[in-house]
Tab-separated table of C-alpha atoms in Angstrom:
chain	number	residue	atom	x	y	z
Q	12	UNK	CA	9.312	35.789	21.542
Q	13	UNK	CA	10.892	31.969	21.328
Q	14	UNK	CA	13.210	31.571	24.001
Q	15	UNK	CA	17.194	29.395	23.777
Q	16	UNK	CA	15.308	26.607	25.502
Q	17	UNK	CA	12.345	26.452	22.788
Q	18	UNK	CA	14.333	26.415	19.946
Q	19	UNK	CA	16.459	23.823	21.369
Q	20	UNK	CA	13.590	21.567	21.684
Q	21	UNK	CA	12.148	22.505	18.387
Q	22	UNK	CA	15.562	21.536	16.594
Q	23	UNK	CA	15.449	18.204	18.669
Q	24	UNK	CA	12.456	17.409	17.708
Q	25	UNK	CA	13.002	17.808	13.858
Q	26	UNK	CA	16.702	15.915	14.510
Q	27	UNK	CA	14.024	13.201	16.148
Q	28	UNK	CA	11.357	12.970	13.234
Q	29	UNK	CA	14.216	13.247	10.202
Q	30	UNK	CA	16.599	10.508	11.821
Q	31	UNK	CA	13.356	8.201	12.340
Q	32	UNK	CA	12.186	9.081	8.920
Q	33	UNK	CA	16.150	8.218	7.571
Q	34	UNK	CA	15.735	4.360	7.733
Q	35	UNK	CA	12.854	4.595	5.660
Q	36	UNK	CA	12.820	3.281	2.154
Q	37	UNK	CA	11.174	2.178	-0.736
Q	38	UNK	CA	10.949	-1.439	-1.432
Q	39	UNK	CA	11.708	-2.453	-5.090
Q	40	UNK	CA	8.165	-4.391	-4.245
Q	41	UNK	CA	6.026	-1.784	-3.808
Q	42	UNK	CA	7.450	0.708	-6.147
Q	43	UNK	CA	6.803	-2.356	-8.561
Q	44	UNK	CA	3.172	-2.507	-7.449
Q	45	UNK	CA	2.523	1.151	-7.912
Q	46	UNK	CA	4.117	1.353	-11.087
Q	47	UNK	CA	2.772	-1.940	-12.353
Q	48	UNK	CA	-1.015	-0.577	-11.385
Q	49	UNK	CA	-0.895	2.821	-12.730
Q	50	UNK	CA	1.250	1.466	-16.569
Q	51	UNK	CA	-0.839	-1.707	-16.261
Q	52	UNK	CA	-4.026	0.614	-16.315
Q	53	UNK	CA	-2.618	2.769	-18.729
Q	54	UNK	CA	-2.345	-0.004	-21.450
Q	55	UNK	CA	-5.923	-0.762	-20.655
Q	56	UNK	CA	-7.543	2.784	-20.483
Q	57	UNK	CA	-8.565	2.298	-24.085
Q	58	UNK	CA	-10.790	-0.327	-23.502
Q	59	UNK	CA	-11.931	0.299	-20.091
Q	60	UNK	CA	-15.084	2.321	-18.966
Q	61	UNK	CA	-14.801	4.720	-16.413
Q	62	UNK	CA	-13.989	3.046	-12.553
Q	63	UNK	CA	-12.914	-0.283	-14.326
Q	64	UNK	CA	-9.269	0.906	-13.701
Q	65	UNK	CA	-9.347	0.807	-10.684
Q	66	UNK	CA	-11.234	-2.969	-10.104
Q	67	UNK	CA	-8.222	-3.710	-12.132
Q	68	UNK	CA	-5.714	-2.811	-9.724
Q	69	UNK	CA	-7.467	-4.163	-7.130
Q	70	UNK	CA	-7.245	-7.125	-8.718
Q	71	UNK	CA	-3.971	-7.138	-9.182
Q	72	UNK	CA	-3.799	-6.727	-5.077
Q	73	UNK	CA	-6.043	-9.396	-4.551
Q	74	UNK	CA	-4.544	-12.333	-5.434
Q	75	UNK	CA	-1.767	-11.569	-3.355
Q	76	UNK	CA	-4.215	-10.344	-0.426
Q	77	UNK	CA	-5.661	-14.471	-0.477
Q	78	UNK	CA	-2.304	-15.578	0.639
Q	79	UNK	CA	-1.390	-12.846	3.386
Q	80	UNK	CA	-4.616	-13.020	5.032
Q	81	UNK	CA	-3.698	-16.397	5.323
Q	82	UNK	CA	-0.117	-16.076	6.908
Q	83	UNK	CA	-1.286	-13.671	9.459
Q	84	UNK	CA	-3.234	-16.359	10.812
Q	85	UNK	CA	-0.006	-18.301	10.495
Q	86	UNK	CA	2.178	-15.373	12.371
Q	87	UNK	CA	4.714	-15.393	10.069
Q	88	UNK	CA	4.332	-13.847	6.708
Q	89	UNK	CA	2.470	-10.233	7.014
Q	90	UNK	CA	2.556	-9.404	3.168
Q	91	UNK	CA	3.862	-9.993	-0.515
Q	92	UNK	CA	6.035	-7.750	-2.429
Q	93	UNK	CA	6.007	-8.530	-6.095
Q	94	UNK	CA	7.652	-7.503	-9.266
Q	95	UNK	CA	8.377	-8.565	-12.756
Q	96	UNK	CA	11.117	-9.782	-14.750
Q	97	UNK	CA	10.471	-6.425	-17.289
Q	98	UNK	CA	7.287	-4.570	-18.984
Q	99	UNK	CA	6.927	-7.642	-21.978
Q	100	UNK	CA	5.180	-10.714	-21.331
Q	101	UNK	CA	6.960	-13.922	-21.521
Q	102	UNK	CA	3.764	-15.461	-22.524
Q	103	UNK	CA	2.094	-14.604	-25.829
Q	104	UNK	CA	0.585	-17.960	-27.210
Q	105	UNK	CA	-0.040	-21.685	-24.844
Q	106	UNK	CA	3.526	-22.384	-27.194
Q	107	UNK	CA	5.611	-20.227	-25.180
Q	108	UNK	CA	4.382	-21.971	-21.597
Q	109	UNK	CA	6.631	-25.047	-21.623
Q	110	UNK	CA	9.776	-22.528	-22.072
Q	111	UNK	CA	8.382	-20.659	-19.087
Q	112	UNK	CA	8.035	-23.680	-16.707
Q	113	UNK	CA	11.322	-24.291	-17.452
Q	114	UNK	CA	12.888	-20.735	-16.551
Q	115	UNK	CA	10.497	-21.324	-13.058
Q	116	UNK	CA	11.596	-24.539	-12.187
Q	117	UNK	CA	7.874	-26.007	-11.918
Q	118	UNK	CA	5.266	-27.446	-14.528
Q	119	UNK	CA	2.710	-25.004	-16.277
Q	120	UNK	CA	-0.768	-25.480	-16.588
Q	121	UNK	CA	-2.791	-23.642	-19.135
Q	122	UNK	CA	-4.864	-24.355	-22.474
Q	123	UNK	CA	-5.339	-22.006	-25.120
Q	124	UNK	CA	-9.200	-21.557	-24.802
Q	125	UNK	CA	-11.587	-23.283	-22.014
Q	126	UNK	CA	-14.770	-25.348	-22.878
Q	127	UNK	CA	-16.351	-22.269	-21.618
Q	128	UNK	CA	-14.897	-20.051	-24.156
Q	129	UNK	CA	-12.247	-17.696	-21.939
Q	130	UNK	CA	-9.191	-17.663	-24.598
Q	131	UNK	CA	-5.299	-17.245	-23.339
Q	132	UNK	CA	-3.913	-13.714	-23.889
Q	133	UNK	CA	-1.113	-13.918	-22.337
Q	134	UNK	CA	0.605	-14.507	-19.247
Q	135	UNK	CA	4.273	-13.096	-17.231
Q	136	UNK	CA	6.504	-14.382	-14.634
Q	137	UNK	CA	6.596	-12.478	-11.018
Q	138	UNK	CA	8.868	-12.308	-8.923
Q	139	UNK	CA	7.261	-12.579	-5.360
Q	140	UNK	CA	8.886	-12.055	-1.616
Q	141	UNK	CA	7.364	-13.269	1.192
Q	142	UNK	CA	7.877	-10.482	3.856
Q	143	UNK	CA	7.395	-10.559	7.792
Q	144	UNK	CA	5.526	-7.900	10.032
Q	145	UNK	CA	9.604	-6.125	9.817
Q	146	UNK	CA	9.910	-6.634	6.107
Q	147	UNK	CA	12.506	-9.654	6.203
Q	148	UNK	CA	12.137	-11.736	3.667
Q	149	UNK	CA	10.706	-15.411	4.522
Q	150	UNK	CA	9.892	-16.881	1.235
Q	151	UNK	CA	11.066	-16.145	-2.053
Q	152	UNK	CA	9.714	-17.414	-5.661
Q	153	UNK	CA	8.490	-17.315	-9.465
Q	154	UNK	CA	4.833	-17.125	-10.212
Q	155	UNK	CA	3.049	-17.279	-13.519
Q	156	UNK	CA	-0.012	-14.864	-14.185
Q	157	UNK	CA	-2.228	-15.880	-17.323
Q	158	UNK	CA	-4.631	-13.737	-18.687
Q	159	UNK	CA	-8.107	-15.408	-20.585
Q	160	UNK	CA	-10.723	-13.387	-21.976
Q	161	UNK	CA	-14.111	-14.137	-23.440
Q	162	UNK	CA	-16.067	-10.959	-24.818
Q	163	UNK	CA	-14.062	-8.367	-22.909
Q	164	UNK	CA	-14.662	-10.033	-19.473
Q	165	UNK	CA	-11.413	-11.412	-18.009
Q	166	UNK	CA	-10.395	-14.184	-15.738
Q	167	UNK	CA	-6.797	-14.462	-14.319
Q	168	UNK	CA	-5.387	-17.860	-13.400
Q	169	UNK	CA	-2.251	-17.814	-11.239
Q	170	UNK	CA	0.636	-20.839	-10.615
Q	171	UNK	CA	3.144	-20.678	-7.849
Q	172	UNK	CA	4.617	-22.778	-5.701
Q	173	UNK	CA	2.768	-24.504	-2.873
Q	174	UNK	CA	3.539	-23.494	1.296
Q	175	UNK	CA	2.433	-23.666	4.664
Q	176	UNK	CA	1.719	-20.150	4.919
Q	177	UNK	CA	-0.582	-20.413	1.798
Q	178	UNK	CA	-3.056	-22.817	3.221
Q	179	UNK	CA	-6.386	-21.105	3.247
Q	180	UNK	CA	-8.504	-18.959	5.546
Q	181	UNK	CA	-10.964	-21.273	7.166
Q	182	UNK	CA	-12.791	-19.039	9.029
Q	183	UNK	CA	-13.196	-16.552	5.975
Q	184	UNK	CA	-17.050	-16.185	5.653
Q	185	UNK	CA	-18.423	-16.450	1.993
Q	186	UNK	CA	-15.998	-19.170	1.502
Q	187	UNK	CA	-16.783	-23.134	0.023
Q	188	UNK	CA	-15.312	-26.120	-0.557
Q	189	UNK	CA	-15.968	-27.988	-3.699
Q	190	UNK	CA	-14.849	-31.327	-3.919
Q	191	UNK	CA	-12.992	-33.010	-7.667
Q	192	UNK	CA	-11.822	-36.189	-6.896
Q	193	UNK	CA	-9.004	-36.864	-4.188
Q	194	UNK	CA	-8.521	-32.562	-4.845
Q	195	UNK	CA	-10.335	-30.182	-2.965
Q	196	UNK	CA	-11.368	-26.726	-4.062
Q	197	UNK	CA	-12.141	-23.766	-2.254
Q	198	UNK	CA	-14.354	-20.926	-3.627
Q	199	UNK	CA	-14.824	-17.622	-1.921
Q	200	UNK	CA	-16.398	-14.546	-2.825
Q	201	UNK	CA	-15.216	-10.803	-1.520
Q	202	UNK	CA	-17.639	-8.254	-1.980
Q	203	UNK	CA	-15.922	-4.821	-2.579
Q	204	UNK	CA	-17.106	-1.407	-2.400
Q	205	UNK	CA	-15.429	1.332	-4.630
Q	206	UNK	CA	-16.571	4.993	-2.973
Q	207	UNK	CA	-15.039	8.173	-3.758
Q	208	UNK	CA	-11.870	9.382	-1.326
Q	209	UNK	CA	-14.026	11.650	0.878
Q	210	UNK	CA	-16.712	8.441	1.943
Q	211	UNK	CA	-17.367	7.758	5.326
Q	212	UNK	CA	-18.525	4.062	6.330
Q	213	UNK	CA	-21.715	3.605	7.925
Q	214	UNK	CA	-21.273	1.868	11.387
Q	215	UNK	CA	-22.400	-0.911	9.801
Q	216	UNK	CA	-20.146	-0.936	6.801
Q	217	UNK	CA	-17.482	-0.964	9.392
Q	218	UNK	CA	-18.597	-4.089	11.336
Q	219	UNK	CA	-18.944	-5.727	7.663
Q	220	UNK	CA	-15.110	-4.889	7.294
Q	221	UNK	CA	-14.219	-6.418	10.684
Q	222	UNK	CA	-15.531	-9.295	9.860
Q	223	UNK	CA	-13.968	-9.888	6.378
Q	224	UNK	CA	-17.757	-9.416	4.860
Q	225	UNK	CA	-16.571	-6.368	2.890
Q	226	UNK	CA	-13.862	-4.366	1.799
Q	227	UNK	CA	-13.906	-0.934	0.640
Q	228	UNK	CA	-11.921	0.941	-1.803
Q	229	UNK	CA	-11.538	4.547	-1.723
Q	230	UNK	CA	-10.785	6.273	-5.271
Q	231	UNK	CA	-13.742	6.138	-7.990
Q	232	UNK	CA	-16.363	8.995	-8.798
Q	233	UNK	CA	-19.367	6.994	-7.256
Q	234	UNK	CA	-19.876	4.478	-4.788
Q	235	UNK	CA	-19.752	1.223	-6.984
Q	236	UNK	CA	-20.160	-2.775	-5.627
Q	237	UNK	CA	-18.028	-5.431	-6.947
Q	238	UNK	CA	-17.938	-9.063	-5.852
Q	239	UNK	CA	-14.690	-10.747	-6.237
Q	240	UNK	CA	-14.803	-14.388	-6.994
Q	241	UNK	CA	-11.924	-16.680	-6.149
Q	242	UNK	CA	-11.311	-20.434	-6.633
Q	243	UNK	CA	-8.014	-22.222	-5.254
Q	244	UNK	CA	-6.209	-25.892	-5.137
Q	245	UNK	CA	-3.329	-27.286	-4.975
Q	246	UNK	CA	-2.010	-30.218	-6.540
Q	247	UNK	CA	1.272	-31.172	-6.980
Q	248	UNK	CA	3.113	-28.966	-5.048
Q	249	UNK	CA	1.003	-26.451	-7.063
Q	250	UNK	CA	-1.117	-23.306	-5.812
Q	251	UNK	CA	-4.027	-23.183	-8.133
Q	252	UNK	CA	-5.772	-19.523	-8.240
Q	253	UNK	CA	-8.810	-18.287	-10.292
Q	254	UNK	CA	-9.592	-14.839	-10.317
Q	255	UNK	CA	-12.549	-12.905	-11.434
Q	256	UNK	CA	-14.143	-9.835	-10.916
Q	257	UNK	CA	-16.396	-8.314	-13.663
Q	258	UNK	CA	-20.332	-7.509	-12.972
Q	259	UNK	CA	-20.896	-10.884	-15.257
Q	260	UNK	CA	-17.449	-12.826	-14.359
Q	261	UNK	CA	-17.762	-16.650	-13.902
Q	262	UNK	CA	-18.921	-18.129	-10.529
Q	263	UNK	CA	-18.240	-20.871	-8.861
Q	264	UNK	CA	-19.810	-23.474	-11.320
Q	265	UNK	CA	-18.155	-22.426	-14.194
Q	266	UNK	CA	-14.736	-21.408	-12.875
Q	267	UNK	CA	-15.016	-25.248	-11.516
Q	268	UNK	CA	-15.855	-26.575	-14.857
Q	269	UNK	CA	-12.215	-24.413	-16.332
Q	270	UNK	CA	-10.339	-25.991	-13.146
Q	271	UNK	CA	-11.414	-29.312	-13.784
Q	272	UNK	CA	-9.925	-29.190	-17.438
Q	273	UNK	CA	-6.877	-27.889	-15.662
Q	274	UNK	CA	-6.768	-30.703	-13.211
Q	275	UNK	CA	-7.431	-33.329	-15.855
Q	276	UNK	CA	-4.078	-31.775	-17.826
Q	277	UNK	CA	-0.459	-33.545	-17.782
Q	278	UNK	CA	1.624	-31.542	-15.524
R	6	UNK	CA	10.363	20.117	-8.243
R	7	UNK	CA	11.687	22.160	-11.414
R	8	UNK	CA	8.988	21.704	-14.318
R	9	UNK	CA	6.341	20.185	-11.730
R	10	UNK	CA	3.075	21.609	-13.401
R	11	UNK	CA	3.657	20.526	-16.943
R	12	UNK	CA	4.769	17.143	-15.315
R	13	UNK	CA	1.065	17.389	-13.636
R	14	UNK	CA	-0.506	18.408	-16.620
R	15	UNK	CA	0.944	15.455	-18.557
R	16	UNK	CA	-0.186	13.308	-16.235
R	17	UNK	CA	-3.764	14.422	-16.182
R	18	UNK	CA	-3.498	13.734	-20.076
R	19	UNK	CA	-2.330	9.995	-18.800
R	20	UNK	CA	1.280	9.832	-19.720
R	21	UNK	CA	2.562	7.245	-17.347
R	22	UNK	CA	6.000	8.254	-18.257
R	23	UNK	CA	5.287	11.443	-16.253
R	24	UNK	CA	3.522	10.035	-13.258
R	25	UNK	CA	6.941	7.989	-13.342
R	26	UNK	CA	8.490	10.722	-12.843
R	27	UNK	CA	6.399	12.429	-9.908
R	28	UNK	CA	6.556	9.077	-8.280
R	29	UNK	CA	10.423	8.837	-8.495
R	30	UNK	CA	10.397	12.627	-6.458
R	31	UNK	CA	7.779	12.451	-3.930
R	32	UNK	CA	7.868	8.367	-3.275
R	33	UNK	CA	10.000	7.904	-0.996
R	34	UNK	CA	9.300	11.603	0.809
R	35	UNK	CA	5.612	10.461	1.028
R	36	UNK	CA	6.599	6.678	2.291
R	37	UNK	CA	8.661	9.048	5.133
R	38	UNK	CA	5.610	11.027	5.837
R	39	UNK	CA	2.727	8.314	6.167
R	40	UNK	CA	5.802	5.941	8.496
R	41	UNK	CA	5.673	9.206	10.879
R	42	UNK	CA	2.564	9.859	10.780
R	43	UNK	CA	1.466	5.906	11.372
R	44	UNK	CA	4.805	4.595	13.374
R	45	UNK	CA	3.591	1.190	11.341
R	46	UNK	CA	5.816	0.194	7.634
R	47	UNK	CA	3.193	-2.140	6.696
R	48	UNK	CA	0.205	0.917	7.168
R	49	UNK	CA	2.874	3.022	5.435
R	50	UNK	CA	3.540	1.330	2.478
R	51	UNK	CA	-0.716	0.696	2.177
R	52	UNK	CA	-1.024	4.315	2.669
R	53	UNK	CA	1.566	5.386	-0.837
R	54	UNK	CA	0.400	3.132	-2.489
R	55	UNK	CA	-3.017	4.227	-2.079
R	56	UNK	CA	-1.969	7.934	-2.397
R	57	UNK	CA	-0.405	7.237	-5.750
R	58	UNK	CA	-2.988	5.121	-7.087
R	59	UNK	CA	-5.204	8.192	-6.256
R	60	UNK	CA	-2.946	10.604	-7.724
R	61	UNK	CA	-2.781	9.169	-10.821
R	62	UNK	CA	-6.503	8.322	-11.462
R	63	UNK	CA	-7.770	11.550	-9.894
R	64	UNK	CA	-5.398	14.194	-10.561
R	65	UNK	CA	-7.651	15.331	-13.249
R	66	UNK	CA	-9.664	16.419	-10.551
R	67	UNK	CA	-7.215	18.928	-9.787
R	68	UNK	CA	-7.437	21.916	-11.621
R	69	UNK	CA	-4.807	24.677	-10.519
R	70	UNK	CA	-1.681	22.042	-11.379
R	71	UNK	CA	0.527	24.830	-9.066
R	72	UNK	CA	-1.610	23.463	-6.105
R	73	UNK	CA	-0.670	19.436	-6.824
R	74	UNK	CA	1.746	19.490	-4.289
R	75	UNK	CA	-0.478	20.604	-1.008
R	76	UNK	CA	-2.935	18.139	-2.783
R	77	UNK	CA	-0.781	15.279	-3.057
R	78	UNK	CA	-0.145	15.813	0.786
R	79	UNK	CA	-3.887	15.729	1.706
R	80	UNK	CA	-4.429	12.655	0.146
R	81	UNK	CA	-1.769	11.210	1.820
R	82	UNK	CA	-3.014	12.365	5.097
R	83	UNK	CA	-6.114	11.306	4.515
R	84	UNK	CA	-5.347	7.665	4.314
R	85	UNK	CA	-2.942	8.340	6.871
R	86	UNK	CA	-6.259	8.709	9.103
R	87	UNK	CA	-8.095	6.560	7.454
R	88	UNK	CA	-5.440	3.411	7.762
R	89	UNK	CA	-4.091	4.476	10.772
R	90	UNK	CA	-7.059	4.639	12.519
R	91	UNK	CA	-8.339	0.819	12.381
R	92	UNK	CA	-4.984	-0.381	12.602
R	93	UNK	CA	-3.155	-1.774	15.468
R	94	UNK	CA	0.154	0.173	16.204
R	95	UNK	CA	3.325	-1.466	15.816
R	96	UNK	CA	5.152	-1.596	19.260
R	97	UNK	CA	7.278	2.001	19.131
R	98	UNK	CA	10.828	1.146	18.222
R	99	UNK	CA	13.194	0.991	21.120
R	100	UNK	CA	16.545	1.897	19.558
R	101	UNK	CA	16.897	5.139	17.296
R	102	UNK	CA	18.529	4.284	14.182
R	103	UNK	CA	22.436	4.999	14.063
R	104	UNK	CA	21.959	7.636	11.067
R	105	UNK	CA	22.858	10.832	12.597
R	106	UNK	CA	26.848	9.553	12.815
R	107	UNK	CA	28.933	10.877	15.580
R	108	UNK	CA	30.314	14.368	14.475
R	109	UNK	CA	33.628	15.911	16.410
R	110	UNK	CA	31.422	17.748	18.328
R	111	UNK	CA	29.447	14.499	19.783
R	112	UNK	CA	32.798	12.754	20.178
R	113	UNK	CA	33.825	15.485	22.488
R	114	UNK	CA	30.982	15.389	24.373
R	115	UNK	CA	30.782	13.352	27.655
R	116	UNK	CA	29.212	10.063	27.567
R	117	UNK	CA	26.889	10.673	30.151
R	118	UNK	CA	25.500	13.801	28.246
R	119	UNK	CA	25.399	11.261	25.110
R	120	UNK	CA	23.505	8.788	26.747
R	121	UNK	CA	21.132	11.181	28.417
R	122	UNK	CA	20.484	12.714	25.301
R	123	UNK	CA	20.040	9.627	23.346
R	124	UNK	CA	17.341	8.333	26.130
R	125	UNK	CA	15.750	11.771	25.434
R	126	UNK	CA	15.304	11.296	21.381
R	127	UNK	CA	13.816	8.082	22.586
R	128	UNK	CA	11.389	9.243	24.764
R	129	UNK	CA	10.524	12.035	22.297
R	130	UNK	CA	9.866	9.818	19.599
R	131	UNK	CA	7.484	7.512	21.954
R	132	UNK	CA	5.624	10.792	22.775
R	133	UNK	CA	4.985	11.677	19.292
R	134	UNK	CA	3.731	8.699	18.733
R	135	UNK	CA	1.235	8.718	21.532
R	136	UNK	CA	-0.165	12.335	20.140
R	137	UNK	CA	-3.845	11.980	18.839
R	138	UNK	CA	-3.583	11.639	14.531
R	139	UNK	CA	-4.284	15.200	14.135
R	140	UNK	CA	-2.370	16.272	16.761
R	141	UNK	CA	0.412	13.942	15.084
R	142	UNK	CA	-0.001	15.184	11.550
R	143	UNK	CA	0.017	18.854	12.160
R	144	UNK	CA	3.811	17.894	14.062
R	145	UNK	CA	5.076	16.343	11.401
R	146	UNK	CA	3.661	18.489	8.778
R	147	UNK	CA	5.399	21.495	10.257
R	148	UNK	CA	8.465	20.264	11.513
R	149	UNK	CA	9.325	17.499	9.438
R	150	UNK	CA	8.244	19.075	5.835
R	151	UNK	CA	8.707	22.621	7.101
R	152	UNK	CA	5.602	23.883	5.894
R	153	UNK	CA	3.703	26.872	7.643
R	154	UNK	CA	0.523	26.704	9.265
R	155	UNK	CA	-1.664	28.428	6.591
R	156	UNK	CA	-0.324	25.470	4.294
R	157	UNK	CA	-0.756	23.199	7.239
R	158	UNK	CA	-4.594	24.514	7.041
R	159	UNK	CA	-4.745	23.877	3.850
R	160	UNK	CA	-4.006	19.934	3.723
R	161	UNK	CA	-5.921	19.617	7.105
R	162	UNK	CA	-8.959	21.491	6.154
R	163	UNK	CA	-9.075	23.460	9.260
R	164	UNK	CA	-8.394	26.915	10.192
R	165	UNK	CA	-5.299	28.344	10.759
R	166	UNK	CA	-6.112	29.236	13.913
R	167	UNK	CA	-6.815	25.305	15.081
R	168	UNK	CA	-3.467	24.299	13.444
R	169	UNK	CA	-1.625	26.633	15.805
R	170	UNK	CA	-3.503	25.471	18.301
R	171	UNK	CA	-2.915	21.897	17.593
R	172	UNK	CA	1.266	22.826	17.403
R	173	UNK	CA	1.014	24.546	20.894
R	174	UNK	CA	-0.654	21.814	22.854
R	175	UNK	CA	1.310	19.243	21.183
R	176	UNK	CA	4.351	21.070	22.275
R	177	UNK	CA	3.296	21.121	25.711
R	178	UNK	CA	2.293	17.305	25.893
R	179	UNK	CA	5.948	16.258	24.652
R	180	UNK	CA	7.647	18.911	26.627
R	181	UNK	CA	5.684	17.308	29.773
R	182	UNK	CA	6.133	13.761	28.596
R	183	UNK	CA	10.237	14.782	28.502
R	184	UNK	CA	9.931	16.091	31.996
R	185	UNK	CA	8.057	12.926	33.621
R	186	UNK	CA	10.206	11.022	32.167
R	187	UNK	CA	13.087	12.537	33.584
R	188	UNK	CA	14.824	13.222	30.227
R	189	UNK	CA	13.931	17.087	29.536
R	190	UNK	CA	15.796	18.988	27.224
């Protein structure tokens, strides 16, 4: 039988975990990001095989993940929260990017369909904050997402403005610097692992994930391997980001071959 | 949730506009959950997100749609583990939040008796957050979502019998922790 004094602690306790729980809410950032992966795969489930949903949203993730590994280095920024202006893309055609730079405030780069045959889709604007370890907000600012394609493989190229807390990861293994004139380019590949929820990582999966050599992704049917492949500049004040991910998505040499076009461009 | 399973079973079909829906109810309950269980925002928004992500991929998986909510809640706690385990705790906070108001009955109270019993929330909440993960998650399953300890078994994958267990000794360990620290209830 629970005695006065038991129940008294048990209804302090509760009082303890629901006033701590209280001051917890839901960013607008990540319910963006979890509604943005889930609709965003949605559109896509059509053309997608099986597990490619989910590379997608990581992909999403990923861009944003090159900058915040970066700023915890810096001690400062600790993560991103993004969202967009609404569901329809500002960009449907290269014609609609010069009325985009101007509702961002910076020049646009893009062409409608690379020597190497990846063709614009389209592209949106996102909102991004900048958030410390607390979730303050140190940065805020517009970034431009363009989608290219070339025989159902895609590449995303991504524009925002250049910071401090952007400046790359030197110590990030699998990571190369490519030099294109007075500009210098930085490749890096991440290889990912997509297991199903339940999968436990070997010892030395684990070390692998210490040391920035893997990552692993818990959600798909079977354990799949993806490598991520990244290439960034900056010119201008311009952050320069190519993304790709597919089993037979560009490399280094010929994302640098697509950059270099970009480079050679009229801001 | 009224009209949950038909929600679920849209869902498993892919309606988005349903998962929008399921989202909207159990986000910021399961952002609540993985903070308590983890004591870390940045682990707890990583955590939903993953949850969701899962949800929504895998909830064909799931094929009694009266069960999603005791299966939503083990996915959750299993990336509660999962995250919480290789990540560094944030420091525990050192001022309880100012939510719980002061009611006539608090404003009669002595300030002494305030201030005592203020230091003890503190020291509660630093206790629970030194529990082991399990120990932690069978805590807040019970007495923050109020669910018994057969459903507790259930999420945890254990016997009923361990969850108990797990409730009794973690009672003890923040009854003690109270005591030592001078601030028992």
């Amino acid at each position: 039988m629970r005695n006065q004094k038991e129940d008294r602690f048990d209804r302090m306790l509760k009082s303890v975990l629901d006033s701590q729980a209280d001051h917890v809410c839901m960013s607008p950032g990540l319910e963006y990001r979890i509604r943005q992966t889930v609709y965003e795969s949605g559109k896509e489930k059509t053309k997608m095989k099986n597990g490619r949903k989910r590379k997608f949203a990581v992909a999403l993730a990923a861009v944003c993940l090159l900058g915040s590994i970066t700023a915890v280095a810096a001690g400062t920024v600790a993560g991103y929260h993004s969202h967009s202006w609404s569901d329809a893309r500002e960009i449907k055609s290269l014609a609609d990017v010069e009325t985009v730079s101007k509702t961002v405030g910076y020049p646009l780069k893009a062409v409608e369909t690379f020597a190497s045959g990846y063709t614009l889709k389209g592209g949106h604007i996102t909102d991004t904050e900048a958030v410390d370890s607390e979730n303050n907000v140190v940065d805020a600012y517009k970034e431009v997402m363009f989608d290219y394609e070339k025989d159902g493989i895609q590449v995303i190229l991504v524009e925002q403005p250049m910071a401090d807390y952007k400046k790359g990861d030197s110590d990030h293994p699998n990571q190369t610097q490519i030099e294109c004139g007075d500009i210098t380019l930085t490749y890096r590949e991440d290889p990912y692992k997509f297991v199903p929820p339940d999968y436990e990582p070997t010892d030395e999966e684990k070390a692998a994930m210490e040391a920035k050599e893997l990552y692993i992704s818990y959600g798909t049917d079977k354990v799949e391997e993806t490598t991520y492949h990244f290439l960034t500049w900056t010119q201008g004040d311009i952050l320069y980001t190519f993304m790709s991910y597919d089993e037979d998505a560009p490399g280094a040499e010929e994302l640098t071959g697509m950059a270099k076009e970009l480079i050679g461009l009229e801001g | 949730m009224d009209g949950q399973e038909e929600l679920v079973r849209r869902m498993q079909a892919g309606d988005t506009e349903a998962f929008g829906r399921i989202f909207d109810y159990y986000g910021t309950r399961l952002l609540r959950m993985a903070y308590l269980l983890t004591g870390n925002y940045a682990d707890s928004e990583d955590i939903v997100q993953e949850t969701f992500e899962t949800c929504f991929f895998k909830c064909g998986d799931l094929k009694d749609c009266s069960r999603f909510t005791p299966w939503l809640y083990q996915i959750l706690t299993r990336n509660a583990w999962r995250i919480g385990r290789r990540s560094r705790r944030e420091e525990p906070v050192e001022e309880l939040p100012k939510s719980r108001g002061q009611t006539g009955l608090e404003a009669e109270r002595q300030p002494l008796e305030i201030i005592v019993e203020d230091e003890s929330r503190a020291e509660l909440w630093k206790a629970v957050q030194q529990l082991s993960l399990k120990m932690r998650t069978v805590v807040v399953l019970y007495y923050y979502n109020g669910l018994s300890t057969k459903e507790i078994a259930r999420i945890t994958h254990c016997l009923e019998g361990t969850v108990k267990s797990r409730l009794y000794t973690a009672r003890k360990i923040l009854e003690r922790e109270l005591r030592e620290g001078g601030t028992a209830v």
